[in-house]
Amino acid sequence: MPISFDNLHLQIMPLEDFPLKWRFNDEKYDRLPDIHLEQLQPLKKEASNFVWNFVITSGLTEALPFKKDFFKTIDQLKMELHDEKDIKKWLYHRGLPFEKKVILSWQPDEAMIVP
């Protein structure tokens, strides 16, 4: 079955096998609580590559922060100036439900689904 956004959730690897796991579970980098670590869903290389190729071929990142007219509205928040409560409130006011999954992509073979 070809990888798609509909079946991406089936392409999960254990966090221990994820090359960037240290960003989340290393004490030196403000380790996340276990309850949050359990919610992280690192994608296998093939699925990560699917996400990377989608971003590249869509032209999403042709300009900073995103391709002109790709989105109707672009809102920004300087995270370092706000605490977690402020950030949650900001996301909520943009219509992003807390249970909505987000895909993070670092490199062609490194991506993750996060809550």
Tab-separated table of C-alpha atoms in Angstrom:
chain	number	residue	atom	x	y	z
A	1	MET	CA	0.000	0.000	0.000
A	2	PRO	CA	1.480	3.382	-0.982
A	3	ILE	CA	2.093	5.828	1.869
A	4	SER	CA	-0.412	8.683	2.122
A	5	PHE	CA	-1.626	11.114	4.763
A	6	ASP	CA	-4.537	8.736	5.371
A	7	ASN	CA	-2.260	5.889	6.463
A	8	LEU	CA	0.711	7.823	7.847
A	9	HIS	CA	-0.258	6.774	11.382
A	10	LEU	CA	0.582	3.181	10.398
A	11	GLN	CA	4.211	4.118	9.689
A	12	ILE	CA	5.391	4.676	13.274
A	13	MET	CA	8.740	3.572	14.728
A	14	PRO	CA	9.671	3.309	18.414
A	15	LEU	CA	11.037	6.532	19.890
A	16	GLU	CA	14.200	4.642	20.872
A	17	ASP	CA	14.963	4.084	17.163
A	18	PHE	CA	14.414	7.730	16.189
A	19	PRO	CA	17.687	9.590	15.452
A	20	LEU	CA	16.464	12.805	17.121
A	21	LYS	CA	15.139	11.138	20.287
A	22	TRP	CA	17.653	13.093	22.389
A	23	ARG	CA	15.632	16.267	21.732
A	24	PHE	CA	12.820	14.775	23.762
A	25	ASN	CA	14.218	12.226	26.211
A	26	ASP	CA	17.666	13.514	27.187
A	27	GLU	CA	17.949	15.245	30.568
A	28	LYS	CA	20.476	17.704	29.090
A	29	TYR	CA	17.770	19.027	26.759
A	30	ASP	CA	14.858	19.444	29.184
A	31	ARG	CA	13.473	15.904	28.979
A	32	LEU	CA	9.739	15.679	28.356
A	33	PRO	CA	7.562	13.952	30.952
A	34	ASP	CA	6.799	10.290	30.188
A	35	ILE	CA	3.141	11.090	29.532
A	36	HIS	CA	4.231	13.375	26.664
A	37	LEU	CA	6.961	11.056	25.382
A	38	GLU	CA	4.341	8.326	25.002
A	39	GLN	CA	2.353	10.549	22.632
A	40	LEU	CA	5.231	11.174	20.192
A	41	GLN	CA	4.981	9.161	16.984
A	42	PRO	CA	8.269	9.132	15.047
A	43	LEU	CA	7.766	8.164	11.420
A	44	LYS	CA	9.715	5.465	9.626
A	45	LYS	CA	12.141	6.681	6.955
A	46	GLU	CA	9.808	5.985	4.024
A	47	ALA	CA	6.961	7.908	5.665
A	48	SER	CA	9.286	10.768	6.613
A	49	ASN	CA	10.413	10.918	3.004
A	50	PHE	CA	6.776	11.066	1.861
A	51	VAL	CA	6.177	14.104	4.109
A	52	TRP	CA	9.414	15.771	2.962
A	53	ASN	CA	8.551	15.264	-0.715
A	54	PHE	CA	5.055	16.654	-0.182
A	55	VAL	CA	6.454	19.847	1.359
A	56	ILE	CA	9.049	20.244	-1.417
A	57	THR	CA	6.739	19.517	-4.367
A	58	SER	CA	3.925	21.676	-2.969
A	59	GLY	CA	6.247	24.677	-2.903
A	60	LEU	CA	5.225	25.345	0.692
A	61	THR	CA	8.700	26.517	1.697
A	62	GLU	CA	9.633	28.493	-1.434
A	63	ALA	CA	9.625	31.692	0.634
A	64	LEU	CA	9.782	32.473	4.331
A	65	PRO	CA	7.821	31.720	6.292
A	66	PHE	CA	5.723	30.093	3.525
A	67	LYS	CA	5.002	30.402	-0.180
A	68	LYS	CA	3.031	33.570	-0.981
A	69	ASP	CA	-0.731	32.952	-1.118
A	70	PHE	CA	-0.338	29.299	-0.030
A	71	PHE	CA	-2.322	30.115	3.118
A	72	LYS	CA	-5.085	32.666	3.540
A	73	THR	CA	-3.669	33.852	6.876
A	74	ILE	CA	-0.271	33.494	8.525
A	75	ASP	CA	-0.057	34.282	12.238
A	76	GLN	CA	3.189	34.261	14.168
A	77	LEU	CA	4.106	34.123	17.833
A	78	LYS	CA	7.573	34.498	19.341
A	79	MET	CA	7.539	31.433	21.562
A	80	GLU	CA	10.509	32.470	23.674
A	81	LEU	CA	8.471	35.447	24.941
A	82	HIS	CA	5.555	33.324	26.184
A	83	ASP	CA	4.917	30.449	28.564
A	84	GLU	CA	3.126	27.193	27.748
A	85	LYS	CA	-0.271	28.539	28.854
A	86	ASP	CA	0.038	31.558	26.522
A	87	ILE	CA	1.023	29.328	23.605
A	88	LYS	CA	-1.927	26.958	24.164
A	89	LYS	CA	-4.291	29.923	24.338
A	90	TRP	CA	-2.794	31.382	21.141
A	91	LEU	CA	-3.234	28.066	19.284
A	92	TYR	CA	-6.777	27.680	20.606
A	93	HIS	CA	-7.742	31.129	19.306
A	94	ARG	CA	-6.522	30.123	15.854
A	95	GLY	CA	-8.946	27.231	15.713
A	96	LEU	CA	-6.332	24.505	16.164
A	97	PRO	CA	-7.973	21.938	18.451
A	98	PHE	CA	-5.722	20.455	21.129
A	99	GLU	CA	-6.426	16.927	19.882
A	100	LYS	CA	-5.330	17.811	16.322
A	101	LYS	CA	-2.160	16.004	15.248
A	102	VAL	CA	0.747	17.979	13.772
A	103	ILE	CA	3.548	16.628	11.591
A	104	LEU	CA	7.067	17.894	12.231
A	105	SER	CA	9.671	17.353	9.519
A	106	TRP	CA	13.367	18.031	10.045
A	107	GLN	CA	15.038	16.190	7.175
A	108	PRO	CA	13.990	13.780	4.404
A	109	ASP	CA	14.283	10.821	6.774
A	110	GLU	CA	13.276	12.478	10.072
A	111	ALA	CA	9.653	13.368	10.800
A	112	MET	CA	7.199	12.867	13.621
A	113	ILE	CA	3.489	13.110	14.378
A	114	VAL	CA	2.889	15.036	17.597
A	115	PRO	CA	-0.249	15.966	19.529
